[in-house]
Structure formats: structure tokens, C-alpha cells
XYZ file of C-alpha atoms in Angstrom:
673
model
C -144.219 -107.732 149.660
C -144.017 -110.794 147.059
C -145.436 -113.365 149.369
C -145.307 -117.386 147.972
C -148.438 -119.393 148.198
C -148.643 -123.280 148.705
C -152.320 -125.248 148.445
C -152.717 -128.944 149.133
C -155.499 -131.210 149.464
C -155.103 -133.650 153.015
C -153.953 -136.806 150.441
C -151.581 -134.318 148.697
C -150.172 -133.235 152.377
C -149.957 -136.642 153.350
C -147.790 -137.740 150.412
C -145.708 -134.733 150.341
C -145.098 -134.817 154.215
C -143.994 -138.943 153.603
C -141.580 -138.104 150.609
C -140.250 -135.091 152.599
C -139.387 -137.015 155.692
C -140.116 -136.255 159.170
C -140.492 -132.600 158.369
C -141.731 -130.288 155.369
C -139.849 -127.455 154.117
C -142.138 -124.576 154.018
C -141.909 -121.186 152.983
C -141.328 -119.115 155.879
C -145.063 -117.307 154.685
C -147.524 -119.034 153.107
C -151.234 -119.756 152.353
C -152.346 -123.481 153.385
C -155.613 -124.424 152.722
C -155.712 -127.965 153.626
C -158.964 -130.680 154.010
C -160.852 -133.181 151.819
C -164.569 -134.729 151.668
C -164.853 -136.904 155.005
C -161.623 -135.696 156.321
C -160.868 -133.288 159.170
C -161.665 -130.489 156.956
C -164.221 -131.044 155.143
C -167.396 -128.662 155.522
C -170.089 -130.793 154.043
C -173.498 -131.306 155.532
C -172.686 -134.831 157.118
C -170.053 -133.473 159.233
C -171.027 -131.090 162.187
C -167.735 -128.241 163.497
C -165.898 -128.641 165.586
C -165.887 -126.460 169.111
C -162.699 -124.537 169.825
C -161.093 -123.785 173.656
C -157.926 -122.591 173.636
C -156.853 -122.208 177.238
C -153.886 -119.496 177.447
C -152.292 -119.248 181.266
C -149.960 -116.581 182.322
C -146.204 -117.303 182.865
C -146.456 -120.682 183.172
C -143.282 -122.723 182.088
C -143.710 -126.494 181.335
C -141.283 -127.960 184.112
C -143.568 -127.203 187.026
C -145.878 -129.876 185.187
C -145.038 -133.959 185.352
C -146.945 -134.341 182.482
C -143.764 -132.439 180.055
C -141.308 -134.758 181.757
C -139.411 -132.258 183.060
C -136.996 -132.956 186.311
C -138.173 -131.558 189.085
C -136.958 -128.156 189.490
C -136.001 -127.686 193.277
C -134.580 -131.852 193.566
C -132.955 -133.489 196.487
C -130.449 -135.690 196.484
C -132.390 -137.849 198.575
C -136.471 -138.547 198.187
C -139.028 -136.030 198.867
C -140.038 -136.661 202.829
C -140.110 -133.931 205.719
C -136.949 -135.287 207.136
C -134.944 -133.957 204.799
C -136.716 -130.102 203.951
C -133.895 -128.763 206.456
C -131.643 -129.152 203.036
C -134.197 -127.362 200.193
C -134.044 -124.170 200.483
C -138.012 -123.259 200.394
C -138.949 -126.473 202.746
C -139.194 -129.243 200.671
C -141.810 -127.990 197.823
C -139.483 -129.789 194.798
C -142.842 -132.205 194.185
C -144.693 -131.140 191.029
C -147.997 -129.995 191.275
C -151.261 -132.310 191.675
C -152.616 -131.259 188.162
C -155.111 -134.852 187.879
C -157.384 -132.741 185.214
C -154.366 -131.464 183.120
C -153.437 -135.052 183.304
C -157.348 -136.124 181.953
C -156.641 -133.428 179.327
C -153.522 -135.232 178.554
C -154.948 -138.706 177.490
C -157.543 -137.368 175.577
C -154.760 -135.376 173.610
C -151.135 -135.451 172.472
C -149.020 -133.496 174.558
C -146.051 -131.388 173.192
C -142.499 -131.794 174.990
C -141.113 -128.941 172.030
C -143.761 -125.826 172.104
C -143.081 -122.412 172.149
C -144.524 -118.873 172.437
C -142.059 -114.935 172.565
C -141.325 -115.184 175.949
C -143.695 -112.487 177.059
C -146.981 -111.715 177.206
C -148.660 -109.326 174.441
C -146.959 -111.132 171.818
C -147.683 -114.107 172.162
C -151.590 -113.691 172.924
C -151.043 -111.570 169.213
C -149.406 -114.265 167.351
C -152.085 -117.444 168.849
C -154.810 -114.748 167.544
C -153.059 -114.144 164.072
C -151.197 -116.891 163.123
C -148.408 -114.417 162.766
C -144.963 -114.013 164.225
C -144.479 -110.107 165.772
C -142.835 -108.633 162.773
C -145.701 -109.996 161.397
C -148.642 -108.770 163.392
C -146.178 -105.664 164.568
C -146.650 -106.501 168.209
C -143.108 -107.389 169.656
C -143.869 -106.008 173.595
C -146.202 -104.610 175.986
C -148.252 -101.554 174.108
C -146.754 -98.161 175.370
C -148.700 -94.666 174.652
C -146.435 -92.342 176.191
C -143.741 -92.693 173.411
C -143.263 -88.751 171.902
C -142.594 -88.200 169.274
C -143.931 -91.028 168.266
C -141.957 -92.014 164.746
C -144.611 -93.116 162.056
C -143.492 -96.750 161.907
C -144.997 -96.955 165.634
C -148.568 -98.222 166.430
C -150.326 -97.960 169.785
C -152.833 -100.873 169.959
C -152.809 -104.410 168.128
C -155.028 -104.381 164.611
C -153.677 -100.680 164.230
C -152.874 -99.954 160.663
C -150.634 -101.418 158.658
C -151.128 -104.420 160.680
C -154.950 -104.944 161.173
C -154.484 -108.298 159.964
C -157.304 -111.494 160.614
C -157.681 -112.795 164.311
C -159.186 -116.100 165.109
C -162.433 -114.728 165.636
C -162.710 -113.969 161.759
C -161.607 -116.717 160.886
C -164.256 -118.858 162.471
C -167.526 -116.621 161.875
C -167.732 -117.650 158.468
C -168.145 -121.142 159.192
C -171.179 -120.583 161.675
C -169.050 -120.026 164.850
C -169.814 -117.570 167.990
C -166.928 -116.229 169.830
C -166.258 -115.456 173.194
C -163.289 -114.186 175.083
C -162.817 -114.719 178.575
C -160.017 -113.194 181.143
C -156.978 -110.964 180.200
C -157.118 -108.924 177.175
C -153.990 -106.796 177.216
C -152.874 -106.052 173.881
C -153.471 -102.155 173.996
C -152.009 -99.284 176.001
C -154.304 -98.318 179.402
C -155.039 -94.843 179.621
C -156.259 -93.879 182.904
C -157.679 -90.520 181.458
C -160.079 -92.502 179.135
C -163.364 -93.281 180.376
C -163.802 -97.090 180.773
C -166.366 -97.576 178.242
C -163.995 -95.432 176.120
C -161.458 -96.440 173.589
C -159.453 -99.184 176.003
C -162.004 -100.909 176.640
C -164.014 -101.236 173.006
C -160.875 -102.004 171.933
C -161.298 -105.924 173.004
C -164.776 -106.819 170.797
C -162.987 -103.829 168.137
C -160.011 -105.326 167.620
C -160.645 -108.870 168.772
C -163.804 -108.920 167.037
C -165.159 -111.194 169.699
C -169.351 -111.941 169.549
C -169.217 -111.659 173.567
C -166.509 -110.855 176.109
C -166.059 -110.586 180.007
C -162.151 -109.333 180.229
C -160.064 -107.963 182.381
C -158.140 -105.389 180.765
C -154.823 -106.517 181.779
C -152.528 -107.365 184.912
C -153.158 -106.502 188.341
C -152.766 -103.672 190.225
C -155.686 -101.629 188.494
C -155.618 -98.409 187.985
C -157.728 -95.547 190.211
C -161.406 -95.842 189.903
C -163.367 -92.641 190.330
C -166.696 -94.227 190.484
C -166.297 -96.072 193.515
C -165.287 -93.654 196.395
C -167.025 -95.607 198.739
C -164.300 -98.250 198.518
C -160.461 -98.321 200.116
C -158.322 -97.532 197.422
C -156.026 -100.403 197.261
C -153.341 -101.813 194.575
C -155.113 -103.994 192.490
C -154.187 -108.530 192.858
C -155.948 -111.335 192.577
C -158.944 -110.184 194.645
C -159.410 -107.021 193.686
C -159.713 -106.060 189.878
C -161.954 -104.574 187.116
C -163.894 -107.080 184.597
C -165.761 -105.689 181.998
C -168.720 -107.419 180.814
C -170.062 -106.976 177.120
C -169.043 -102.994 178.299
C -170.539 -103.577 181.766
C -167.879 -102.301 184.217
C -167.880 -103.983 187.817
C -165.092 -103.749 190.415
C -164.291 -107.123 192.091
C -163.039 -106.764 195.318
C -162.944 -108.696 198.438
C -164.900 -106.649 201.278
C -162.015 -107.578 203.936
C -159.281 -106.535 201.370
C -156.010 -106.414 201.357
C -155.048 -109.949 202.910
C -158.646 -110.565 203.010
C -160.459 -114.144 203.839
C -159.417 -115.375 200.462
C -163.023 -116.264 199.190
C -163.090 -118.014 195.521
C -165.811 -115.495 195.126
C -163.096 -112.729 194.179
C -160.273 -114.574 192.467
C -159.700 -114.146 189.321
C -159.172 -117.655 188.299
C -162.622 -118.639 189.934
C -164.639 -116.158 187.629
C -162.500 -116.146 184.672
C -162.813 -120.385 184.212
C -166.525 -119.895 185.619
C -167.274 -117.254 182.804
C -165.796 -119.451 180.052
C -167.694 -122.706 181.828
C -171.191 -120.836 181.144
C -169.980 -119.854 177.931
C -169.127 -123.718 176.651
C -171.964 -124.872 178.289
C -174.364 -122.616 176.854
C -173.572 -120.992 173.407
C -174.912 -122.652 170.152
C -172.615 -124.889 168.317
C -170.390 -124.071 166.931
C -168.438 -122.229 169.235
C -164.684 -120.177 169.852
C -164.009 -119.409 173.371
C -160.290 -118.198 174.588
C -159.653 -118.318 177.863
C -156.631 -116.142 179.238
C -156.913 -116.337 182.827
C -154.951 -113.620 184.832
C -153.819 -115.919 187.744
C -150.208 -116.374 188.561
C -149.037 -113.587 186.662
C -147.369 -111.435 189.669
C -148.960 -110.069 191.887
C -148.242 -113.876 193.776
C -150.841 -114.372 196.234
C -152.428 -117.892 197.924
C -155.350 -119.025 195.967
C -158.776 -119.875 197.816
C -158.084 -122.934 199.878
C -160.005 -125.338 198.340
C -158.464 -125.584 195.626
C -154.953 -126.735 196.600
C -154.187 -129.780 196.897
C -150.424 -129.907 197.934
C -150.104 -128.518 201.798
C -146.514 -127.895 201.596
C -147.877 -124.760 199.609
C -149.341 -123.315 202.868
C -146.798 -123.194 204.777
C -146.678 -119.938 205.371
C -149.200 -117.113 207.222
C -152.252 -114.907 205.680
C -152.715 -112.083 207.713
C -156.723 -112.049 207.625
C -157.918 -108.891 208.377
C -156.788 -105.405 210.384
C -158.926 -103.597 212.584
C -155.746 -100.681 213.787
C -157.220 -97.763 216.001
C -154.173 -95.903 216.126
C -153.451 -94.985 219.712
C -156.478 -96.554 221.384
C -155.185 -100.195 220.349
C -156.340 -102.601 217.984
C -156.835 -106.223 216.897
C -156.020 -108.305 213.650
C -156.346 -111.587 212.922
C -153.427 -113.674 211.441
C -155.061 -116.698 209.829
C -151.946 -119.675 209.308
C -152.656 -122.482 207.186
C -149.687 -124.669 207.324
C -149.528 -128.066 208.104
C -148.003 -129.052 211.567
C -144.705 -131.427 212.176
C -145.693 -132.039 215.590
C -148.596 -131.445 218.281
C -148.178 -127.748 219.776
C -149.227 -126.664 223.103
C -151.252 -123.416 221.843
C -150.905 -122.129 225.664
C -147.529 -121.909 225.351
C -147.041 -120.537 221.519
C -149.803 -117.931 222.288
C -147.561 -116.750 225.503
C -144.507 -116.797 222.900
C -146.139 -114.970 220.742
C -147.268 -112.336 223.174
C -143.941 -112.190 224.297
C -142.954 -111.307 220.831
C -145.532 -108.629 219.975
C -144.780 -107.002 223.232
C -141.160 -106.477 223.346
C -142.236 -103.621 220.634
C -141.558 -100.739 221.848
C -145.072 -99.105 220.627
C -147.765 -101.239 221.877
C -148.143 -104.101 225.397
C -151.382 -105.661 227.210
C -150.729 -108.262 224.166
C -153.708 -111.165 224.347
C -153.215 -113.950 222.160
C -156.401 -116.197 221.359
C -155.824 -119.168 218.241
C -156.339 -122.657 217.695
C -155.571 -125.725 215.935
C -153.836 -125.451 212.371
C -154.797 -124.762 210.002
C -157.076 -121.540 211.616
C -157.178 -118.828 212.646
C -154.685 -116.706 215.567
C -156.994 -113.430 217.098
C -154.692 -110.769 218.692
C -155.728 -107.683 220.428
C -153.440 -105.589 222.110
C -152.863 -101.428 223.466
C -150.832 -99.256 221.770
C -150.439 -98.497 217.675
C -149.138 -100.828 215.311
C -148.835 -100.407 211.617
C -149.564 -103.399 208.952
C -145.882 -103.813 207.965
C -145.200 -104.344 211.150
C -147.602 -106.986 211.812
C -146.550 -108.631 208.995
C -142.759 -108.654 209.848
C -143.600 -109.451 212.834
C -145.182 -112.556 212.015
C -143.265 -113.572 208.902
C -139.840 -113.966 211.084
C -141.234 -116.314 213.618
C -143.951 -118.566 212.136
C -142.334 -120.911 214.423
C -144.066 -119.558 217.137
C -147.288 -120.448 215.730
C -147.059 -123.487 214.594
C -145.497 -123.259 211.062
C -143.039 -126.390 210.587
C -139.958 -124.501 209.998
C -138.896 -120.699 209.377
C -139.283 -119.975 206.308
C -137.321 -117.741 203.685
C -140.328 -115.007 202.880
C -139.188 -112.297 200.845
C -140.295 -108.576 200.914
C -143.534 -108.849 198.738
C -144.990 -105.857 196.943
C -147.908 -104.432 198.072
C -151.311 -106.460 197.710
C -148.707 -109.897 198.548
C -150.833 -111.760 201.413
C -147.687 -113.482 203.210
C -146.803 -116.420 201.102
C -143.476 -116.877 199.156
C -144.207 -116.088 195.789
C -142.711 -120.321 194.787
C -145.644 -121.585 197.375
C -148.599 -119.061 195.886
C -147.250 -119.311 192.206
C -148.040 -123.491 192.967
C -150.554 -123.240 194.757
C -152.079 -120.995 192.164
C -151.349 -123.607 189.522
C -153.342 -126.291 191.077
C -156.381 -123.914 191.921
C -156.458 -123.485 188.185
C -156.341 -127.554 187.595
C -159.034 -127.944 189.855
C -161.455 -125.126 187.917
C -160.476 -127.271 184.638
C -161.399 -130.136 185.884
C -164.647 -128.246 186.340
C -164.903 -126.877 182.962
C -164.014 -130.435 181.266
C -166.854 -131.669 183.720
C -169.204 -129.159 182.270
C -168.546 -130.114 178.583
C -168.851 -133.734 179.116
C -172.184 -133.028 181.174
C -173.587 -131.587 178.244
C -172.823 -133.973 175.967
C -169.614 -131.233 173.934
C -166.927 -132.655 175.763
C -165.698 -135.025 172.622
C -167.023 -132.391 169.798
C -164.767 -129.587 171.605
C -160.590 -129.168 170.436
C -158.961 -127.765 173.681
C -155.417 -125.932 173.625
C -153.817 -126.008 176.771
C -150.893 -123.872 176.855
C -148.769 -120.803 178.476
C -148.182 -117.158 177.095
C -144.287 -117.787 178.306
C -142.113 -119.268 180.473
C -141.721 -118.620 184.303
C -141.317 -114.887 185.845
C -136.779 -115.045 187.919
C -139.099 -113.637 191.025
C -140.313 -117.138 191.762
C -136.945 -118.356 192.195
C -135.093 -115.897 194.011
C -135.472 -117.011 197.456
C -133.566 -120.154 196.074
C -131.065 -117.994 194.795
C -130.290 -116.610 197.920
C -129.928 -119.798 199.710
C -127.480 -121.468 196.643
C -125.306 -117.577 196.986
C -125.183 -118.410 200.624
C -124.508 -122.086 200.472
C -122.875 -123.263 197.183
C -123.196 -126.998 198.158
C -127.209 -126.586 198.095
C -128.264 -128.680 195.397
C -131.590 -127.040 193.264
C -131.939 -129.941 190.773
C -130.676 -129.471 187.053
C -133.927 -127.192 186.088
C -133.097 -124.643 188.383
C -129.557 -124.601 188.716
C -129.331 -124.125 184.493
C -131.837 -121.379 185.267
C -129.507 -119.626 187.692
C -126.480 -120.168 186.714
C -124.455 -117.249 187.034
C -123.118 -117.759 183.167
C -126.554 -117.777 181.817
C -128.300 -114.469 182.285
C -132.006 -114.193 182.245
C -132.996 -117.894 181.324
C -137.036 -117.079 182.258
C -139.863 -114.629 180.655
C -138.974 -111.359 178.852
C -136.129 -112.783 177.324
C -135.517 -115.106 174.048
C -133.484 -118.151 176.012
C -134.842 -121.139 175.975
C -136.433 -120.657 179.819
C -138.031 -117.806 178.843
C -139.731 -119.217 175.170
C -140.539 -122.934 176.015
C -144.303 -123.287 176.815
C -146.605 -126.104 178.085
C -148.606 -127.708 175.387
C -151.634 -129.868 175.200
C -153.545 -130.259 172.113
C -156.859 -132.332 172.951
C -160.327 -133.937 171.858
C -161.547 -133.216 168.430
C -158.950 -133.558 166.036
C -157.383 -135.802 167.642
C -157.557 -139.827 166.444
C -158.131 -142.562 169.230
C -154.754 -143.901 168.235
C -153.167 -140.677 169.780
C -155.029 -140.200 172.281
C -152.430 -140.602 175.515
C -148.856 -139.792 173.110
C -146.297 -137.101 173.687
C -144.232 -135.399 170.853
C -140.827 -134.041 169.958
C -142.306 -132.110 167.371
C -141.803 -128.487 167.330
C -144.151 -126.414 167.758
C -144.840 -122.625 167.769
C -147.746 -120.697 169.333
C -148.555 -119.429 165.504
C -149.501 -122.898 164.575
C -152.391 -122.468 166.765
C -154.034 -120.180 164.208
C -153.760 -122.871 160.975
C -154.459 -125.587 163.013
C -157.777 -124.441 163.910
C -158.394 -123.134 160.249
C -157.395 -126.842 158.778
C -159.814 -128.755 161.300
C -162.943 -125.977 160.434
C -161.920 -126.451 156.824
C -161.408 -122.672 156.344
C -158.853 -121.359 155.112
C -155.952 -119.778 156.699
C -154.408 -116.861 154.378
C -151.158 -115.982 154.747
C -149.936 -117.068 158.117
C -146.356 -118.096 159.623
C -147.882 -120.799 161.407
C -148.030 -124.443 159.997
C -150.864 -126.813 160.528
C -149.821 -129.095 163.268
C -153.029 -131.418 162.264
C -150.594 -134.097 160.531
C -148.990 -134.241 163.793
C -151.896 -134.772 165.962
C -153.105 -137.337 163.509
C -150.319 -139.309 163.772
C -149.029 -139.171 160.143
C -145.930 -137.226 160.590
C -143.541 -136.914 163.250
C -143.196 -133.384 162.304
C -143.775 -130.411 160.522
C -141.756 -127.647 161.283
C -137.861 -127.941 161.603
C -137.357 -123.949 162.629
C -138.811 -121.542 165.496
C -138.439 -118.127 166.552
C -139.156 -116.360 169.349
C -138.993 -111.778 169.020
C -139.595 -109.436 171.704
C -139.375 -105.913 170.252
C -140.254 -102.260 171.172
C -141.510 -100.245 169.975
C -144.685 -102.198 168.600
C -145.068 -101.585 164.819
C -142.269 -101.807 162.650
C -139.349 -102.781 164.285
C -136.618 -102.456 161.933
C -135.935 -99.030 162.373
C -134.764 -99.046 165.736
C -131.462 -96.782 166.800
C -130.214 -95.412 169.253
C -129.451 -96.378 173.092
C -131.065 -99.686 173.807
C -133.740 -99.242 176.363
C -137.135 -100.785 177.845
C -139.549 -98.902 175.277
C -136.531 -99.739 172.646
C -135.245 -103.031 172.042
C -134.992 -106.076 169.728
C -134.476 -109.247 171.067
C -134.191 -112.217 168.961
C -134.052 -116.149 169.532
C -134.280 -118.341 166.575
C -133.695 -122.244 166.294
C -133.407 -124.547 163.245
C -132.531 -127.969 162.411
C -129.381 -127.889 160.146
C -127.716 -130.878 158.544
C -123.823 -131.433 159.100
C -121.420 -128.854 157.915
C -117.941 -130.453 157.139
C -116.882 -131.605 160.771
C -119.729 -129.782 162.536
C -122.588 -132.732 163.225
C -126.182 -132.136 162.722
C -128.117 -130.988 164.820
C -130.784 -128.332 166.448
C -129.093 -124.980 166.494
C -129.738 -121.699 167.683
C -128.799 -117.847 167.058
C -129.601 -114.871 169.791
C -129.315 -111.556 168.562
C -130.027 -109.128 170.784
C -129.858 -105.186 170.445
C -127.407 -103.935 172.609
C -127.198 -101.212 175.193
C -124.990 -99.152 172.768
C -127.007 -99.435 170.397
C -124.260 -100.083 167.641
C -125.847 -103.067 166.460
C -126.497 -106.604 167.541
C -124.261 -109.161 169.858
C -125.004 -112.310 168.935
C -124.782 -115.852 170.299
C -124.943 -119.761 168.780
C -125.795 -122.768 170.833
C -126.276 -126.584 169.636
C -129.628 -127.185 171.696
C -129.757 -131.054 170.544
C -127.985 -133.594 167.960
C -129.008 -134.799 164.795
C -131.157 -137.412 166.644
C -133.161 -135.002 168.842
C -131.289 -135.526 171.891
C -130.361 -132.474 174.115
C -127.068 -131.280 174.093
C -126.986 -128.178 175.492
C -130.666 -127.257 176.233
C -129.938 -124.421 178.701
C -127.441 -122.716 176.604
C -124.440 -122.422 178.503
C -122.035 -123.111 175.766
C -121.839 -120.343 173.088
C -120.327 -121.349 170.266
C -119.807 -116.986 168.408
C -116.409 -117.569 169.045
C -115.408 -120.897 167.551
C -114.856 -120.365 163.931
C -115.573 -123.924 163.031
C -118.944 -123.383 163.787
C -119.419 -120.423 160.969
C -121.221 -122.577 158.603
C -124.126 -123.123 161.299
C -124.174 -119.324 161.988
C -124.726 -118.204 158.332
C -127.013 -120.536 158.172
C -129.067 -119.674 160.397
C -128.754 -115.844 159.618
C -130.268 -116.732 156.133
C -132.775 -118.737 157.205
C -133.799 -116.077 159.721
C -133.473 -113.484 157.170
C -135.649 -115.374 154.594
C -137.886 -115.799 157.605
C -138.185 -111.794 158.917
C -138.223 -110.916 155.389
C -142.061 -113.130 155.183
């Protein structure tokens, strides 16, 4: 294909941007080499290359963080207080997570309020590693190996030819960087029939080109592990997972097993942040570290207690351990972390719980012994009682053991440990913020913080599961107000506004870029500039003075330095399957055969239709006959939101044909690059 090239020096770029207004119009696929001596792009001997830390959370949208200016997802008409919890379908958790360390990071950098990803884990990770949209790196969705027969245009793993494009680790190596990857990978299909030291694990250094790695392969649950027969087989979780440290395989498993004592020693976030922390302190400088924690991807589990600051996120129980002995009886302990709203008569409460348990037909002689909350309630009994029966009983009788209210607890998948998905999701965010603070402290104590650029983001929007209880409550009582964001995300006409779809709710992500490359006068600022994860690659390239090559991303350095308001006027979020060349797609739509595009662009006025940022959504239809098209006006010409949740489809209004045509033309050019 023919690739246009643009080569600009730092001063020329600034002039070009100034002449072009707030945004520089760039060709869809370009080579951008930016930098001059003494500036951010210099490689002269007087300049030390910066360190780079890229943190990508999993399934975390921006609207849980106050730093991104979002309205709280669940907002009551009255201010939050224990007295009005009864009006909230999830008992008052209409609070932002407490994230002081993210705020600390934001005060050292620029917070982007219009940052975008590809709406799913795998394509976003491929884009941040390559600076290319999915059609450029071949990865539009989760990899599958069971497509038989596999057409010639399909690739099975990231980096397979003809999409063997350079990665971030390869980009920085010529500048003397050491690279390390920590946490989730998820860029190759897992074949349970392949040995752990075989092609599955070897893909991380082979395709990612990391100098070292300590990684999980993909999401919990883990596949069967034939080499650890002594351990009772459980589904994977954030306390039971497989870690590969440069070829050495470990099974991380809490000895208390499912719903155990929640020891930080085994928790994904604890281990993965600690591994990255060790690297960024000990590795020779300069270095590139990629930290992709698994935490906050389903399954949803409470983190260890000490990392959670908001009491409301610990309203529910954890079944701590079981010693069930069949017909001869047994014991179990249930751990309750709820905050009480009034003194509790524990003797009376325990008697009530004993009566409730004895009401079951298959046990008797129940003795309950417990203490003040948070704490542990021990139960002994005669007879037989299944784990699921215990769980169900406790989750429907929380008020008997001191929780402040009976909660709408959803049915949880095997491996989940009691809390609602909402509570566990929020609690895990707070735990990761605690670990972020430890990484920042370690960098500061080692004298490396100021020399390090830190990119903090996520791979896609949030999962629908964490809102499902609110949706059920809303369906039962339409008068309930869930707050502007949740009402829009769950609107009956909205469809799927979450991860795995290309609407705004699935594609918007949090983003802070801090430290090296951000001058003092820009630290602590926010920007409405458009940003896509493909921009990380060329931004790092420009910072270290290396050529980015042919990429879809643009260098966001001018925005970070406050030289311009914006350097891109379009963003693309693209999902497709199978991976490879998506264009020959045909046949019925399925989980392994689809093509969904969300593309927005700032457009001038056209006739009577006003200027603004318009968005076209193209989804390969169920019948396999072509694309269904929707059109939205997200913002007006000044950037003020008009329809930010895409509830007003303009595609049937012929007066907007001009804007739709302009989007189709620009999109076709981008997809051809």
C-alpha cells in the first residue's frame, strides 16, 4: 500500500499546529519523527532518557473516578448519608472511589477527559503496543484457535505475519532501554493441550519482545493444572491463578481455597504491582515497564481488607472457610465486614441465625458463636449442608448477623466470594490505588520519579454485570433515580453501552499522563483533547527521540506541553473477528464472526446542519447481509456535549446525509491505511 510520510522538527511542528488552529490535520497512516536538540526529542549526550511506566487497568471506565469530572454513577437527589441509603438500590454506594494516589498522579500530569480505547481487552492492548488501530495490527478481538477450517486471512496470535509489526519494547531498545511486562497478557489463544513452557507462554517474550516478564496469560479462571494434583481443583480467581516469571511457572493459590482469608499474599493486584515496583526500582535506567493488572476483570471478588478505604464497599459477607463433613456434621466460618449502623445484641442475633439454619430440613443442633463486626461468626452443626446452601442462607439473612441492610445480592459465578459485583468492583479500585501509591513512593524514594513518564489508563469501558442489580431495581420501581450516567447506560433504548461494544460507554477510558514530558505549568491540568490509545506509542517515541514508523497514532506531546489544544480530530474504535484481515467477513454474525465500528470526527457545518463532533456506528448485522448504521451528534462545534450517550439516532433524518457522507468518506480512508 502507499503510505504518506510526514517528518516534522519540534519547532516546525509548533508552527504548523499554530497555523492549523487547535488541531493538526494528519493523514490516516503516517511516519512522524519529532524532536530537536535540547527539547523532548533530543538524544544528545547531555540528556538522560526518561523511564516509561504504562499502567493499563482492566475493564475500568472513567466515571468511577472523581478526577475525570463525571457525575457519580449512582446519585441520589439528596446528599449521601446513612439515612437515605434505603432509596438507593445498592445501599448508598453512590460514592466515588477514594483514589488519593491517582489524584497525586493527576497533580503531576495532564488528565484527558476524552480518551478512547477499542472497547475490548485484546484489541486495546495490541493498539497500545503498536500505535496501530486493529485493522493495522490484525487484532480486533479475543484470539481463537478453534476456527476450522481457518481461512487464509486469519491470524491466531498477535504478531503473526503479515501483522508482525514493531512493539513498544522494540521501539525503545535502540535507545538503550530495558523492558519488562507485568500482569495480564491475553494476546494469544490458550491451548490447554500445550505445555506451559511451550508456545502459549513463549508468545509473551517472542511477540512482545520483552527483556523480562512476570505475567498471567489471560483472565481467571485458569485452565486445569496437571502438575499440581495435590491441590484441590478450583475455578480460577484473583486468589488462584497462574504466573509465569521468565519461564518459571507458579500456581498462586490461597491455601484457604475458595472464599478464603483474602490474604494479600495471593491477590493479583498485590503480586503484579509488587513485581512492577521491584523492576522500576532495580532495573538499570532507562527502562520501559508495562503493568497490566488482572484485577477488576470478572470474576469480582473483595480485595484484602487493608486496601479498601470506603466502608460502604464492605457491606456484605465473605464465607471464610469450610470444614463440611457430610452426614456427620461440620463447621464453617462466615466473615462479615459490614459496618453496623446501630449497636447489635449479638446473643440475640446468633440465636436468630441458629433458628434460621435449623429451619433447613437436613441439619440441626446448630451453635453460632460470633463477635463485633467486622469479625467472624463460627457455626457448628449436625447433618449435611452444601456450600451453596450456606452461601444462599447467609446472603439472604445478612441483617441477622449485623449487616446494616438486606442487600440485593446477585447470583455469583463459581469463584466469586459473596459481595455484589458493584461493591467488589469499587473495593478493588481502591486497593489498586493503594498499590499505585506504593509504586509512586518507591520511585520517589529511589530518586526515579521525576525522570519517569507514567501513563495511567484502562483497556475499555466497564462491564454491564456491575450495573445489573441497579437495572433490576429500576425495572421493579421506575421511580428510582440512578443518576445521569447510569440512567443513560441502562436506558431501554440504549442497547449495550458497556465493554465489547463501540458506543461511548464501552470505549471511553480514564487517562492521566504524568511526570517526564509534562512541564511544570501543565501539571495538574485537564484537557478535552481527543486521545486514543494508539497515541501512546508515538508519544513515547517522540519523548525518547526514536522514529515511530508508520502508525495511526499521533504524538500528544504538544498537548502535554500546552502548545496546542488538540492534535487529532477523529477517533476509531474497532472490533472484529476473526483476527487478521477483517474485510472478507461474510456469513451470519456470531461471537467469532463480526465487524463493529465506532468512528467520530469533528466536522464543519454543512448547509443547515451545525458543526460538531459526529459519530457513525456500523455493525455487521445478524443476517450477514451488510451493516446497520447509526449516526449521533456527540458535541456541538465548541465541544459542549449534545448527545454523549448516543440516545438520539440521526441516521433516518435526511438533513444529516451530508455529515454521514463525510464520516463514511473519512472512515474509508482511515481503514484503507
